[in-house]
Amino acid sequence: MEKKVTLKGNVSLVKWQNPHVLIFMDVKDDAGKVVTWAFENSNVHTLANQGYNRNTLKIGQPITAIVNPAATGSPLAIIVKVVLADGKEIMSRERGANPVD
């Protein structure tokens, strides 16, 4: 949980479900191959209370994801925060962050 990785890519799927919302993002690796990453977020209730919904992220939308990657090296992670193309930070799990403006 101490390691953070920044990934840039496009949203490929959002599963608005419990116990945790899952965000999938296509990212090009160093060789140019597209790798689909899966990110675990908070639960539906928590995100909805923060003002998010199943339409907050759109398929194909470019985002930057700051994540805590899986220790195994597989393309799995826990969301720290999402940064939209306009620079707005959303879905932040950082201490003291305001999740919704």
PDB file of C-alpha atoms in Angstrom:
ATOM      1  CA  MET A   1       0.000   0.000   0.000  1.00  0.00           C
ATOM      2  CA  GLU A   2       3.047   2.282   0.177  1.00  0.00           C
ATOM      3  CA  LYS A   3       3.948   1.981  -3.514  1.00  0.00           C
ATOM      4  CA  LYS A   4       2.119   4.255  -5.965  1.00  0.00           C
ATOM      5  CA  VAL A   5       2.131   3.971  -9.739  1.00  0.00           C
ATOM      6  CA  THR A   6       0.770   6.496 -12.228  1.00  0.00           C
ATOM      7  CA  LEU A   7      -0.887   5.036 -15.327  1.00  0.00           C
ATOM      8  CA  LYS A   8      -2.385   6.829 -18.318  1.00  0.00           C
ATOM      9  CA  GLY A   9      -4.917   5.239 -20.616  1.00  0.00           C
ATOM     10  CA  ASN A  10      -8.575   4.944 -21.553  1.00  0.00           C
ATOM     11  CA  VAL A  11     -11.455   3.567 -19.522  1.00  0.00           C
ATOM     12  CA  SER A  12     -12.529   0.243 -21.020  1.00  0.00           C
ATOM     13  CA  LEU A  13     -15.197  -0.825 -18.504  1.00  0.00           C
ATOM     14  CA  VAL A  14     -16.746   0.275 -15.218  1.00  0.00           C
ATOM     15  CA  LYS A  15     -18.498  -2.311 -13.051  1.00  0.00           C
ATOM     16  CA  TRP A  16     -20.699  -0.359 -10.650  1.00  0.00           C
ATOM     17  CA  GLN A  17     -21.217  -3.190  -8.186  1.00  0.00           C
ATOM     18  CA  ASN A  18     -20.683  -4.243  -4.604  1.00  0.00           C
ATOM     19  CA  PRO A  19     -18.607  -5.097  -2.725  1.00  0.00           C
ATOM     20  CA  HIS A  20     -16.330  -2.721  -4.701  1.00  0.00           C
ATOM     21  CA  VAL A  21     -16.638  -0.692  -7.881  1.00  0.00           C
ATOM     22  CA  LEU A  22     -14.174  -1.926 -10.495  1.00  0.00           C
ATOM     23  CA  ILE A  23     -12.614   0.285 -13.144  1.00  0.00           C
ATOM     24  CA  PHE A  24     -10.818  -1.249 -16.115  1.00  0.00           C
ATOM     25  CA  MET A  25      -8.367   0.814 -18.132  1.00  0.00           C
ATOM     26  CA  ASP A  26      -6.359   0.056 -21.276  1.00  0.00           C
ATOM     27  CA  VAL A  27      -2.745   1.162 -20.866  1.00  0.00           C
ATOM     28  CA  LYS A  28       0.108   0.894 -23.371  1.00  0.00           C
ATOM     29  CA  ASP A  29       3.184  -0.710 -21.842  1.00  0.00           C
ATOM     30  CA  ASP A  30       6.782   0.229 -22.694  1.00  0.00           C
ATOM     31  CA  ALA A  31       6.675  -2.030 -25.775  1.00  0.00           C
ATOM     32  CA  GLY A  32       3.451  -0.410 -27.031  1.00  0.00           C
ATOM     33  CA  LYS A  33       1.301  -3.429 -26.165  1.00  0.00           C
ATOM     34  CA  VAL A  34      -2.108  -2.618 -24.665  1.00  0.00           C
ATOM     35  CA  VAL A  35      -2.557  -4.051 -21.173  1.00  0.00           C
ATOM     36  CA  THR A  36      -5.925  -3.925 -19.433  1.00  0.00           C
ATOM     37  CA  TRP A  37      -5.566  -2.952 -15.791  1.00  0.00           C
ATOM     38  CA  ALA A  38      -8.293  -3.601 -13.204  1.00  0.00           C
ATOM     39  CA  PHE A  39      -8.645  -1.162 -10.313  1.00  0.00           C
ATOM     40  CA  GLU A  40     -10.655  -1.730  -7.171  1.00  0.00           C
ATOM     41  CA  ASN A  41     -12.373   1.323  -5.738  1.00  0.00           C
ATOM     42  CA  SER A  42     -14.694   1.929  -2.777  1.00  0.00           C
ATOM     43  CA  ASN A  43     -18.163   0.403  -2.574  1.00  0.00           C
ATOM     44  CA  VAL A  44     -21.209   1.745  -4.436  1.00  0.00           C
ATOM     45  CA  HIS A  45     -22.728   3.325  -1.329  1.00  0.00           C
ATOM     46  CA  THR A  46     -19.588   5.281  -0.408  1.00  0.00           C
ATOM     47  CA  LEU A  47     -18.992   6.540  -3.945  1.00  0.00           C
ATOM     48  CA  ALA A  48     -22.660   7.496  -4.363  1.00  0.00           C
ATOM     49  CA  ASN A  49     -22.540   9.452  -1.089  1.00  0.00           C
ATOM     50  CA  GLN A  50     -19.512  11.299  -2.491  1.00  0.00           C
ATOM     51  CA  GLY A  51     -21.522  12.263  -5.574  1.00  0.00           C
ATOM     52  CA  TYR A  52     -20.281   9.681  -8.078  1.00  0.00           C
ATOM     53  CA  ASN A  53     -22.394   7.293 -10.134  1.00  0.00           C
ATOM     54  CA  ARG A  54     -22.103   4.693 -12.873  1.00  0.00           C
ATOM     55  CA  ASN A  55     -21.841   7.512 -15.447  1.00  0.00           C
ATOM     56  CA  THR A  56     -18.977   9.420 -13.816  1.00  0.00           C
ATOM     57  CA  LEU A  57     -16.465   7.664 -16.074  1.00  0.00           C
ATOM     58  CA  LYS A  58     -17.260   6.882 -19.698  1.00  0.00           C
ATOM     59  CA  ILE A  59     -15.946   4.059 -21.871  1.00  0.00           C
ATOM     60  CA  GLY A  60     -13.046   5.391 -23.966  1.00  0.00           C
ATOM     61  CA  GLN A  61     -12.483   8.377 -21.663  1.00  0.00           C
ATOM     62  CA  PRO A  62      -8.786   9.200 -21.186  1.00  0.00           C
ATOM     63  CA  ILE A  63      -7.765   9.258 -17.519  1.00  0.00           C
ATOM     64  CA  THR A  64      -4.705   9.099 -15.339  1.00  0.00           C
ATOM     65  CA  ALA A  65      -4.954   6.643 -12.465  1.00  0.00           C
ATOM     66  CA  ILE A  66      -2.721   6.819  -9.424  1.00  0.00           C
ATOM     67  CA  VAL A  67      -2.885   3.381  -7.857  1.00  0.00           C
ATOM     68  CA  ASN A  68      -1.381   1.001  -5.329  1.00  0.00           C
ATOM     69  CA  PRO A  69      -0.361  -1.908  -7.595  1.00  0.00           C
ATOM     70  CA  ALA A  70      -0.694  -5.585  -6.709  1.00  0.00           C
ATOM     71  CA  ALA A  71       2.404  -7.079  -5.082  1.00  0.00           C
ATOM     72  CA  THR A  72       2.323  -9.929  -7.626  1.00  0.00           C
ATOM     73  CA  GLY A  73       3.108  -7.637 -10.550  1.00  0.00           C
ATOM     74  CA  SER A  74      -0.172  -8.463 -12.276  1.00  0.00           C
ATOM     75  CA  PRO A  75      -2.202  -5.556 -13.727  1.00  0.00           C
ATOM     76  CA  LEU A  76      -4.386  -5.199 -10.633  1.00  0.00           C
ATOM     77  CA  ALA A  77      -4.461  -2.288  -8.218  1.00  0.00           C
ATOM     78  CA  ILE A  78      -6.368  -0.242  -5.681  1.00  0.00           C
ATOM     79  CA  ILE A  79      -7.331   3.289  -6.704  1.00  0.00           C
ATOM     80  CA  VAL A  80      -5.618   6.141  -4.903  1.00  0.00           C
ATOM     81  CA  LYS A  81      -7.184   8.763  -7.190  1.00  0.00           C
ATOM     82  CA  VAL A  82      -8.292   9.369 -10.764  1.00  0.00           C
ATOM     83  CA  VAL A  83      -7.261  12.473 -12.686  1.00  0.00           C
ATOM     84  CA  LEU A  84      -9.431  13.561 -15.604  1.00  0.00           C
ATOM     85  CA  ALA A  85      -8.024  15.047 -18.831  1.00  0.00           C
ATOM     86  CA  ASP A  86      -8.814  18.566 -17.545  1.00  0.00           C
ATOM     87  CA  GLY A  87      -6.719  17.934 -14.405  1.00  0.00           C
ATOM     88  CA  LYS A  88      -9.647  17.490 -12.021  1.00  0.00           C
ATOM     89  CA  GLU A  89      -8.962  14.858  -9.361  1.00  0.00           C
ATOM     90  CA  ILE A  90     -11.848  12.544  -8.519  1.00  0.00           C
ATOM     91  CA  MET A  91     -12.443   9.405  -6.462  1.00  0.00           C
ATOM     92  CA  SER A  92      -9.504  10.292  -4.250  1.00  0.00           C
ATOM     93  CA  ARG A  93      -8.718   8.030  -1.314  1.00  0.00           C
ATOM     94  CA  GLU A  94      -5.854  10.242  -0.153  1.00  0.00           C
ATOM     95  CA  ARG A  95      -6.160  11.465   3.400  1.00  0.00           C
ATOM     96  CA  GLY A  96      -7.759  14.915   3.605  1.00  0.00           C
ATOM     97  CA  ALA A  97      -8.793  15.020  -0.058  1.00  0.00           C
ATOM     98  CA  ASN A  98     -12.148  16.479  -0.994  1.00  0.00           C
ATOM     99  CA  PRO A  99     -13.608  13.756  -3.257  1.00  0.00           C
ATOM    100  CA  VAL A 100     -16.200  15.934  -4.981  1.00  0.00           C
ATOM    101  CA  ASP A 101     -16.100  19.680  -5.666  1.00  0.00           C
TER     102      ASP A 101
END
